[in-house]
XYZ file of N, CA and C in Angstrom:
651
model
N -26.499 -32.106 -43.638
C -26.333 -31.574 -44.993
C -26.639 -30.086 -45.018
N -25.837 -29.329 -45.733
C -26.058 -27.901 -45.866
C -27.096 -27.659 -46.957
N -28.064 -26.821 -46.640
C -29.152 -26.516 -47.578
C -29.239 -25.015 -47.784
N -29.397 -24.608 -49.021
C -29.627 -23.208 -49.349
C -31.094 -23.043 -49.720
N -31.787 -22.215 -48.948
C -33.192 -21.890 -49.226
C -33.209 -20.546 -49.942
N -33.761 -20.516 -51.144
C -33.745 -19.310 -51.971
C -35.162 -18.868 -52.297
N -35.335 -17.556 -52.451
C -36.643 -16.995 -52.795
C -36.440 -15.650 -53.477
N -37.463 -15.171 -54.190
C -37.339 -13.853 -54.825
C -37.027 -12.724 -53.848
N -37.417 -12.902 -52.564
C -37.160 -11.861 -51.570
C -36.934 -12.499 -50.204
N -35.902 -12.053 -49.505
C -35.668 -12.459 -48.122
C -35.861 -11.237 -47.240
N -36.688 -11.382 -46.207
C -36.984 -10.303 -45.261
C -36.370 -10.663 -43.910
N -35.140 -10.253 -43.633
C -34.503 -10.664 -42.383
C -35.164 -10.072 -41.135
N -35.748 -8.887 -41.246
C -36.273 -8.057 -40.151
C -35.079 -7.521 -39.351
N -34.995 -6.201 -39.249
C -33.863 -5.579 -38.587
C -32.706 -5.307 -39.518
N -32.835 -5.703 -40.759
C -31.831 -5.453 -41.795
C -32.559 -5.288 -43.119
N -31.854 -4.802 -44.118
C -32.471 -4.549 -45.412
C -32.923 -5.844 -46.078
N -34.042 -5.754 -46.782
C -34.526 -6.903 -47.554
C -33.513 -7.245 -48.638
N -33.475 -8.525 -48.997
C -32.531 -9.005 -50.005
C -33.314 -9.552 -51.188
N -33.240 -8.858 -52.306
C -33.877 -9.364 -53.512
C -33.123 -10.554 -54.066
N -33.884 -11.525 -54.595
C -33.296 -12.785 -55.056
C -32.292 -13.283 -54.022
N -32.813 -13.480 -52.823
C -31.954 -13.804 -51.688
C -31.949 -15.270 -51.334
N -31.143 -15.595 -50.326
C -31.015 -16.983 -49.897
C -30.579 -17.039 -48.447
N -30.949 -18.148 -47.817
C -30.542 -18.450 -46.451
C -29.894 -19.827 -46.471
N -28.645 -19.902 -46.040
C -27.949 -21.189 -45.971
C -28.090 -21.756 -44.567
N -28.415 -23.036 -44.494
C -28.662 -23.698 -43.213
C -27.820 -24.959 -43.123
N -27.136 -25.104 -42.000
C -26.423 -26.341 -41.721
C -26.789 -26.784 -40.315
N -27.311 -28.000 -40.205
C -27.822 -28.438 -38.915
C -29.000 -27.577 -38.520
N -28.929 -26.999 -37.325
C -30.039 -26.166 -36.861
C -29.704 -24.678 -36.910
N -28.638 -24.311 -37.641
C -28.167 -22.923 -37.633
C -28.152 -22.288 -39.019
N -28.374 -20.976 -39.057
C -28.189 -20.201 -40.274
C -26.696 -19.913 -40.417
N -26.116 -20.323 -41.520
C -24.681 -20.124 -41.725
C -24.365 -18.978 -42.683
N -25.357 -18.551 -43.455
C -25.147 -17.421 -44.369
C -26.501 -16.876 -44.791
N -26.512 -15.590 -45.116
C -27.738 -14.937 -45.597
C -27.307 -13.807 -46.516
N -27.882 -13.757 -47.701
C -27.521 -12.702 -48.633
C -28.050 -12.984 -50.014
N -27.509 -12.305 -51.033
C -27.939 -12.563 -52.410
C -27.689 -14.027 -52.790
N -28.622 -14.601 -53.534
C -28.517 -16.018 -53.875
C -27.210 -16.356 -54.580
N -26.807 -15.539 -55.540
C -25.597 -15.856 -56.293
C -24.389 -15.967 -55.369
N -24.313 -15.086 -54.388
C -23.170 -15.106 -53.470
C -23.234 -16.304 -52.526
N -24.415 -16.574 -51.992
C -24.557 -17.688 -51.054
C -24.315 -19.016 -51.766
N -24.878 -19.165 -52.963
C -24.703 -20.409 -53.713
C -23.246 -20.609 -54.113
N -22.564 -19.537 -54.516
C -21.160 -19.659 -54.906
C -20.287 -20.066 -53.726
N -20.649 -19.602 -52.542
C -19.872 -19.928 -51.346
C -20.149 -21.341 -50.848
N -21.238 -21.942 -51.315
C -21.625 -23.292 -50.865
C -21.990 -24.136 -52.085
N -21.034 -24.441 -52.962
C -21.343 -25.114 -54.233
C -21.885 -26.532 -54.072
N -21.617 -27.174 -52.938
C -22.082 -28.548 -52.742
C -23.441 -28.622 -52.036
N -24.002 -27.472 -51.703
C -25.244 -27.456 -50.935
C -26.438 -27.901 -51.770
N -27.401 -28.507 -51.105
C -28.702 -28.750 -51.727
C -29.440 -27.420 -51.799
N -30.091 -27.145 -52.897
C -30.798 -25.869 -53.074
C -32.296 -26.121 -53.142
N -33.037 -25.363 -52.345
C -34.495 -25.381 -52.392
C -34.969 -24.010 -52.851
N -35.639 -23.972 -53.979
C -36.175 -22.728 -54.522
C -37.639 -22.587 -54.108
N -37.951 -21.480 -53.446
C -39.310 -21.248 -52.970
C -39.907 -20.016 -53.639
N -41.235 -19.955 -53.722
C -41.886 -18.740 -54.230
C -41.969 -17.682 -53.134
N -42.212 -16.449 -53.507
C -42.552 -15.435 -52.518
C -41.389 -14.946 -51.686
N -41.610 -14.923 -50.360
C -40.621 -14.344 -49.446
C -40.253 -15.343 -48.356
N -38.995 -15.282 -47.954
C -38.531 -15.971 -46.754
C -38.472 -14.939 -45.640
N -39.068 -15.256 -44.506
C -39.108 -14.325 -43.376
C -38.902 -15.105 -42.081
N -38.567 -14.413 -41.007
C -38.490 -15.112 -39.725
C -39.820 -15.783 -39.395
N -39.752 -16.895 -38.673
C -40.978 -17.528 -38.218
C -41.759 -16.586 -37.314
N -43.076 -16.742 -37.302
C -43.939 -15.821 -36.562
C -44.063 -16.224 -35.099
N -44.455 -15.260 -34.294
C -44.562 -15.412 -32.841
C -46.038 -15.420 -32.454
N -46.502 -16.557 -31.935
C -47.888 -16.684 -31.497
C -47.951 -16.367 -30.000
N -48.436 -15.173 -29.696
C -48.479 -14.718 -28.309
C -49.632 -15.321 -27.514
N -50.610 -15.879 -28.207
C -51.807 -16.410 -27.531
C -51.846 -17.950 -27.562
N -50.691 -18.560 -27.625
C -50.652 -20.019 -27.773
C -51.336 -20.742 -26.620
N -51.117 -20.275 -25.397
C -51.703 -20.972 -24.244
C -53.228 -20.968 -24.335
N -53.800 -19.843 -24.717
C -55.257 -19.745 -24.863
C -55.732 -20.655 -25.994
N -55.044 -20.612 -27.113
C -55.466 -21.392 -28.284
C -55.365 -22.893 -28.048
N -54.485 -23.297 -27.139
C -54.296 -24.730 -26.890
C -55.106 -25.242 -25.712
N -55.501 -24.370 -24.794
C -56.221 -24.831 -23.605
C -57.674 -24.372 -23.552
N -58.051 -23.400 -24.372
C -59.432 -22.918 -24.368
C -60.100 -23.112 -25.720
N -59.488 -23.928 -26.545
C -60.058 -24.278 -27.851
C -59.959 -25.793 -28.033
N -60.900 -26.319 -28.774
C -60.806 -27.709 -29.215
C -60.582 -27.679 -30.723
N -59.526 -28.374 -31.153
C -59.188 -28.454 -32.577
C -59.685 -29.797 -33.102
N -60.780 -29.790 -33.848
C -61.422 -31.054 -34.229
C -60.536 -31.949 -35.082
N -60.702 -33.242 -34.870
C -60.113 -34.248 -35.741
C -60.862 -34.174 -37.077
N -60.177 -34.341 -38.214
C -60.884 -34.320 -39.500
C -62.052 -35.301 -39.557
N -61.960 -36.392 -38.791
C -63.053 -37.368 -38.771
C -64.276 -36.846 -38.034
N -64.121 -35.742 -37.306
C -65.246 -35.133 -36.590
C -65.853 -33.963 -37.360
N -65.357 -33.731 -38.572
C -65.764 -32.534 -39.313
C -67.272 -32.467 -39.548
N -67.893 -33.581 -39.841
C -69.339 -33.555 -40.090
C -70.114 -33.087 -38.869
N -69.618 -33.456 -37.695
C -70.306 -33.103 -36.454
C -69.868 -31.749 -35.906
N -68.563 -31.470 -35.966
C -68.012 -30.305 -35.272
C -67.474 -29.223 -36.204
N -67.369 -29.540 -37.500
C -66.755 -28.590 -38.414
C -65.242 -28.706 -38.376
N -64.590 -27.838 -39.117
C -63.133 -27.904 -39.237
C -62.416 -26.831 -38.432
N -63.130 -25.801 -37.982
C -62.497 -24.686 -37.286
C -62.405 -24.953 -35.784
N -61.431 -24.336 -35.105
C -61.326 -24.501 -33.650
C -62.608 -24.063 -32.948
N -62.982 -24.790 -31.914
C -64.165 -24.468 -31.124
C -63.726 -23.783 -29.841
N -64.321 -22.630 -29.555
C -63.986 -21.895 -28.341
C -65.267 -21.373 -27.711
N -65.141 -20.668 -26.613
C -66.305 -20.074 -25.967
C -67.320 -21.113 -25.520
N -68.597 -20.848 -25.804
C -69.664 -21.745 -25.357
C -69.549 -23.125 -26.008
N -69.138 -23.152 -27.274
C -69.003 -24.448 -27.955
C -67.944 -25.307 -27.280
N -66.838 -24.694 -26.890
C -65.796 -25.439 -26.184
C -66.286 -25.874 -24.812
N -66.993 -24.990 -24.124
C -67.494 -25.323 -22.781
C -68.440 -26.521 -22.831
N -69.296 -26.583 -23.858
C -70.221 -27.714 -23.976
C -69.474 -29.018 -24.230
N -68.379 -28.924 -24.957
C -67.642 -30.126 -25.348
C -66.648 -30.571 -24.292
N -66.172 -29.651 -23.472
C -65.057 -29.941 -22.562
C -65.327 -31.135 -21.651
N -66.556 -31.263 -21.188
C -66.870 -32.359 -20.280
C -66.818 -33.727 -20.933
N -66.845 -33.769 -22.262
C -66.823 -35.047 -22.977
C -65.408 -35.465 -23.380
N -64.425 -34.601 -23.152
C -63.077 -34.871 -23.654
C -62.300 -35.768 -22.698
N -61.934 -36.959 -23.184
C -61.048 -37.795 -22.385
C -59.606 -37.414 -22.700
N -58.662 -38.072 -22.061
C -57.253 -37.710 -22.216
C -56.784 -37.848 -23.658
N -57.273 -38.864 -24.354
C -56.845 -39.102 -25.730
C -57.321 -37.983 -26.652
N -58.598 -37.596 -26.522
C -59.130 -36.527 -27.379
C -58.470 -35.187 -27.055
N -58.209 -34.947 -25.775
C -57.576 -33.691 -25.384
C -56.161 -33.595 -25.953
N -55.396 -34.668 -25.822
C -54.036 -34.676 -26.360
C -54.044 -34.511 -27.878
N -55.010 -35.142 -28.533
C -55.129 -35.002 -29.981
C -55.437 -33.577 -30.388
N -56.305 -32.910 -29.638
C -56.630 -31.520 -29.929
C -55.395 -30.636 -29.814
N -54.607 -30.855 -28.777
C -53.397 -30.050 -28.577
C -52.424 -30.261 -29.731
N -52.215 -31.505 -30.131
C -51.299 -31.779 -31.245
C -51.780 -31.118 -32.527
N -53.082 -31.209 -32.786
C -53.616 -30.589 -34.006
C -53.518 -29.072 -33.937
N -53.681 -28.491 -32.761
C -53.520 -27.056 -32.613
C -52.103 -26.609 -32.947
N -51.121 -27.368 -32.490
C -49.733 -27.058 -32.802
C -49.463 -27.222 -34.296
N -50.042 -28.246 -34.893
C -49.874 -28.440 -36.337
C -50.471 -27.277 -37.108
N -51.616 -26.782 -36.645
C -52.227 -25.630 -37.304
C -51.331 -24.394 -37.189
N -50.687 -24.220 -36.056
C -49.790 -23.073 -35.895
C -48.636 -23.147 -36.889
N -48.114 -24.338 -37.118
C -47.053 -24.499 -38.104
C -47.541 -24.107 -39.495
N -48.791 -24.363 -39.788
C -49.360 -24.005 -41.093
C -49.412 -22.487 -41.282
N -49.355 -21.754 -40.193
C -49.350 -20.293 -40.252
C -47.944 -19.719 -40.069
N -46.931 -20.526 -40.262
C -45.563 -20.026 -40.190
C -45.074 -19.702 -38.792
N -45.730 -20.255 -37.787
C -45.356 -19.974 -36.402
C -44.166 -20.827 -35.985
N -43.215 -20.187 -35.312
C -42.052 -20.905 -34.779
C -41.837 -20.632 -33.291
N -42.449 -19.569 -32.763
C -42.258 -19.195 -31.364
C -43.625 -19.037 -30.686
N -43.718 -19.520 -29.450
C -44.952 -19.484 -28.675
C -44.685 -18.834 -27.322
N -45.595 -17.968 -26.909
C -45.486 -17.407 -25.566
C -46.003 -18.414 -24.548
N -45.186 -18.720 -23.556
C -45.569 -19.571 -22.444
C -45.826 -18.706 -21.214
N -45.846 -19.301 -20.020
C -45.599 -20.732 -19.778
C -46.842 -21.567 -20.039
N -46.634 -22.880 -20.177
C -47.727 -23.820 -20.401
C -47.875 -24.681 -19.151
N -48.936 -24.415 -18.412
C -49.123 -25.085 -17.125
C -49.734 -26.471 -17.271
N -50.560 -26.676 -18.295
C -51.161 -27.982 -18.526
C -50.065 -28.954 -18.956
N -49.891 -30.071 -18.250
C -48.788 -30.991 -18.588
C -48.904 -31.585 -19.988
N -50.120 -31.795 -20.467
C -50.300 -32.327 -21.821
C -49.806 -31.310 -22.844
N -50.153 -30.053 -22.636
C -49.711 -28.993 -23.542
C -48.200 -28.821 -23.459
N -47.674 -28.793 -22.240
C -46.232 -28.598 -22.055
C -45.436 -29.688 -22.759
N -45.896 -30.927 -22.627
C -45.192 -32.054 -23.260
C -45.290 -31.972 -24.779
N -46.468 -31.616 -25.293
C -46.647 -31.536 -26.749
C -45.804 -30.412 -27.349
N -45.747 -29.275 -26.666
C -44.931 -28.161 -27.157
C -43.458 -28.562 -27.180
N -43.011 -29.227 -26.133
C -41.617 -29.663 -26.072
C -41.280 -30.604 -27.217
N -42.175 -31.512 -27.522
C -41.931 -32.486 -28.589
C -42.031 -31.862 -29.979
N -42.765 -30.778 -30.111
C -43.020 -30.188 -31.432
C -41.800 -29.499 -32.027
N -40.882 -29.046 -31.179
C -39.754 -28.268 -31.656
C -40.020 -26.772 -31.693
N -41.266 -26.361 -31.495
C -41.586 -24.946 -31.406
C -40.885 -24.340 -30.189
N -40.494 -23.082 -30.305
C -39.706 -22.429 -29.262
C -40.633 -21.713 -28.284
N -40.544 -22.088 -27.005
C -41.319 -21.403 -25.974
C -40.541 -20.198 -25.478
N -41.189 -19.047 -25.466
C -40.549 -17.826 -24.983
C -41.438 -17.206 -23.916
N -40.834 -16.424 -23.055
C -41.591 -15.768 -21.994
C -41.962 -14.361 -22.430
N -42.956 -13.815 -21.771
C -43.387 -12.444 -22.050
C -43.408 -11.680 -20.736
N -43.104 -10.393 -20.820
C -43.084 -9.578 -19.611
C -44.468 -9.514 -18.975
N -45.490 -9.558 -19.810
C -46.870 -9.528 -19.319
C -47.733 -10.331 -20.271
N -48.776 -10.932 -19.724
C -49.670 -11.717 -20.568
C -50.372 -10.799 -21.559
N -50.453 -11.192 -22.837
C -51.123 -10.344 -23.825
C -52.628 -10.325 -23.590
N -53.255 -9.195 -23.890
C -54.694 -9.123 -23.774
C -55.371 -9.993 -24.815
N -56.546 -10.478 -24.497
C -57.291 -11.335 -25.411
C -58.178 -10.460 -26.294
N -58.019 -10.531 -27.608
C -58.849 -9.706 -28.501
C -60.319 -10.103 -28.410
N -61.184 -9.180 -28.749
C -62.614 -9.492 -28.831
C -62.811 -10.629 -29.826
N -63.602 -11.617 -29.427
C -63.827 -12.768 -30.292
C -62.779 -13.848 -30.134
N -61.760 -13.589 -29.308
C -60.719 -14.585 -29.077
C -59.560 -14.429 -30.031
N -58.418 -14.997 -29.681
C -57.228 -14.920 -30.533
C -57.413 -15.683 -31.839
N -56.521 -15.414 -32.773
C -56.536 -16.058 -34.083
C -55.273 -16.885 -34.238
N -55.359 -17.986 -34.974
C -54.180 -18.784 -35.261
C -53.158 -18.002 -36.085
N -53.593 -16.988 -36.791
C -52.719 -16.152 -37.601
C -52.126 -15.051 -36.728
N -50.815 -15.078 -36.447
C -50.226 -14.028 -35.611
C -50.310 -12.634 -36.216
N -50.510 -12.544 -37.521
C -50.619 -11.243 -38.175
C -52.034 -10.677 -38.105
N -52.985 -11.469 -37.657
C -54.385 -11.050 -37.694
C -54.696 -9.938 -36.702
N -53.863 -9.755 -35.697
C -54.139 -8.733 -34.680
C -53.684 -7.351 -35.117
N -53.172 -7.222 -36.344
C -52.841 -5.918 -36.883
C -51.411 -5.475 -36.696
N -50.548 -6.363 -36.206
C -49.133 -5.999 -36.074
C -48.440 -6.045 -37.436
N -47.356 -5.273 -37.566
C -46.533 -5.378 -38.754
C -45.620 -6.584 -38.610
N -44.806 -6.862 -39.617
C -43.947 -8.040 -39.554
C -42.954 -7.965 -38.401
N -42.224 -6.853 -38.197
C -41.299 -6.810 -37.065
C -41.980 -7.054 -35.715
N -43.237 -6.624 -35.590
C -43.960 -6.834 -34.346
C -44.546 -8.221 -34.197
N -44.387 -9.046 -35.235
C -44.987 -10.381 -35.236
C -43.958 -11.492 -35.184
N -42.680 -11.121 -35.046
C -41.635 -12.139 -34.960
C -40.875 -11.971 -33.651
N -40.231 -13.036 -33.216
C -39.438 -12.980 -31.987
C -37.959 -12.788 -32.283
N -37.466 -13.466 -33.324
C -36.033 -13.455 -33.610
C -35.789 -13.192 -35.092
N -35.042 -12.136 -35.434
C -34.729 -11.872 -36.848
C -33.852 -12.978 -37.438
N -33.760 -12.977 -38.757
C -32.868 -13.901 -39.444
C -31.464 -13.296 -39.475
N -30.540 -13.931 -38.784
C -29.147 -13.483 -38.778
C -28.248 -14.709 -38.794
N -27.066 -14.547 -39.335
C -26.097 -15.641 -39.354
C -25.760 -16.060 -37.926
N -25.795 -17.357 -37.684
C -25.516 -17.902 -36.365
C -26.743 -18.196 -35.544
N -27.887 -17.614 -35.910
C -29.121 -17.855 -35.170
C -29.701 -19.222 -35.525
N -30.603 -19.716 -34.683
C -31.295 -20.952 -34.997
C -32.112 -20.747 -36.256
N -32.151 -21.769 -37.089
C -32.830 -21.667 -38.382
C -34.324 -21.907 -38.220
N -35.020 -20.873 -37.791
C -36.476 -20.889 -37.634
C -37.036 -19.833 -38.584
N -37.695 -20.270 -39.638
C -38.227 -19.294 -40.591
C -39.388 -19.897 -41.357
N -40.016 -19.068 -42.149
C -41.167 -19.513 -42.944
C -41.102 -18.867 -44.316
N -41.806 -19.485 -45.250
C -41.907 -18.966 -46.611
C -43.377 -18.631 -46.876
N -43.606 -17.442 -47.390
C -44.961 -16.975 -47.665
C -45.081 -16.646 -49.152
N -46.148 -17.117 -49.779
C -46.324 -16.947 -51.218
C -46.954 -15.590 -51.517
N -46.185 -14.546 -51.255
C -46.586 -13.161 -51.510
C -45.367 -12.430 -52.081
N -45.559 -11.288 -52.746
C -44.410 -10.638 -53.387
C -43.538 -9.798 -52.466
N -44.096 -9.286 -51.350
C -43.301 -8.389 -50.510
C -43.908 -8.304 -49.115
N -43.277 -7.496 -48.258
C -43.715 -7.395 -46.862
C -45.122 -6.840 -46.737
N -45.432 -5.798 -47.516
C -46.774 -5.209 -47.445
C -47.841 -6.229 -47.824
N -47.559 -7.035 -48.833
C -48.510 -8.053 -49.266
C -48.661 -9.138 -48.212
N -47.576 -9.452 -47.502
C -47.651 -10.450 -46.436
C -48.556 -9.968 -45.315
N -48.359 -8.730 -44.887
C -49.193 -8.198 -43.809
C -50.659 -8.143 -44.243
N -50.903 -7.795 -45.508
C -52.279 -7.713 -46.007
C -52.919 -9.095 -46.145
N -52.174 -10.048 -46.658
C -52.725 -11.391 -46.908
C -52.799 -12.215 -45.635
N -51.905 -11.958 -44.696
C -51.867 -12.732 -43.474
C -51.059 -14.007 -43.621
N -50.898 -14.687 -42.506
C -50.033 -15.864 -42.465
C -50.641 -17.095 -43.120
N -51.891 -17.015 -43.553
C -52.464 -18.129 -44.319
C -51.745 -18.297 -45.649
N -50.918 -17.307 -46.016
C -50.130 -17.407 -47.250
C -48.870 -18.252 -47.062
N -48.684 -18.804 -45.868
C -47.498 -19.628 -45.598
C -47.517 -20.904 -46.451
N -46.373 -21.215 -47.052
C -46.241 -22.445 -47.828
C -45.206 -23.393 -47.236
N -44.323 -22.875 -46.384
C -43.263 -23.687 -45.783
C -42.947 -23.135 -44.398
N -42.735 -24.026 -43.439
C -42.225 -23.642 -42.126
C -41.016 -24.514 -41.801
N -39.959 -23.864 -41.334
C -38.714 -24.556 -40.979
C -38.431 -24.303 -39.502
N -38.212 -25.379 -38.755
C -37.871 -25.300 -37.333
C -36.503 -25.926 -37.123
N -35.578 -25.155 -36.562
C -34.242 -25.664 -36.275
C -33.650 -26.371 -37.490
N -33.879 -25.796 -38.667
C -33.339 -26.350 -39.901
C -34.150 -27.459 -40.522
N -35.204 -27.919 -39.852
C -36.025 -29.026 -40.357
C -37.285 -28.474 -41.015
N -37.594 -28.981 -42.186
C -38.817 -28.600 -42.859
C -39.966 -29.360 -42.212
N -40.791 -28.631 -41.437
C -41.834 -29.286 -40.654
C -43.222 -29.088 -41.240
N -43.359 -28.145 -42.171
C -44.650 -27.970 -42.851
C -44.379 -27.516 -44.273
N -45.121 -28.123 -45.203
C -45.080 -27.697 -46.600
C -46.478 -27.835 -47.170
N -46.998 -26.750 -47.695
C -48.341 -26.793 -48.270
C -48.345 -27.696 -49.496
N -49.352 -28.535 -49.583
C -49.461 -29.454 -50.715
C -50.393 -28.879 -51.769
C-alpha cells in the first residue's frame, strides 16, 4: 500500500527544506517528496499519516558496536536492581560474568530497540559478535562501513547520535530522495535548529524500509 507521510516540515538533507511537506512511500522505497498538496494530489488513493514536527532522514549511530557489546541494556523487570539506563564501564564489567546467552541476547535486542527510539536507521559495523550480528540483521537496521573506527567520547557513546555535537547533515547516512530506501524518522520539534538542540529524544516515529517500527505512545 502506498502511504503519504506528512509533517509541517520535511528536512531532506542535501536539498531545501519543504514546508508543509510529505514523503510518499510504496513498499520499501520513497516514490515522491515535496509539498503535501502536490504529493497528495498525485497519489489520491494513498493512506495519509499526519505527523507533528519534522520528517528527516534516519540517524546514523556510529558507535553501535560499542553500545551493543560494551553495555548491558537492562530488562524492565530488572529496573529495581539495575535501573533503566544502559550499564557500561565498571558496572558492565561486574555484571558481564553473570550474563548467560539468554540475558546477553536480550540486552542486544533491547539496545537495538532503544536505538530505534532515537530515530536511528543506520549503524556502523562490522559486528563481530555473532549474537549482535544476527540481531542487527533481523532488526532491519542498515549496517554501513566506516573508513575508520570513530573515537570513543569521554564517558562513552550516547544512544542519541546528535549528542556528540554534530549537525543534522553530519548525523545521517543517506538523505531523503526519490528512489531511495524509505528510512526516516519524525521528530516533534519545529525546525532543524530545534532538533539539534533538543536531540534525538524528540523522536516520535521511526520508519525502516517503509515499515513503521517505532511510535512513541
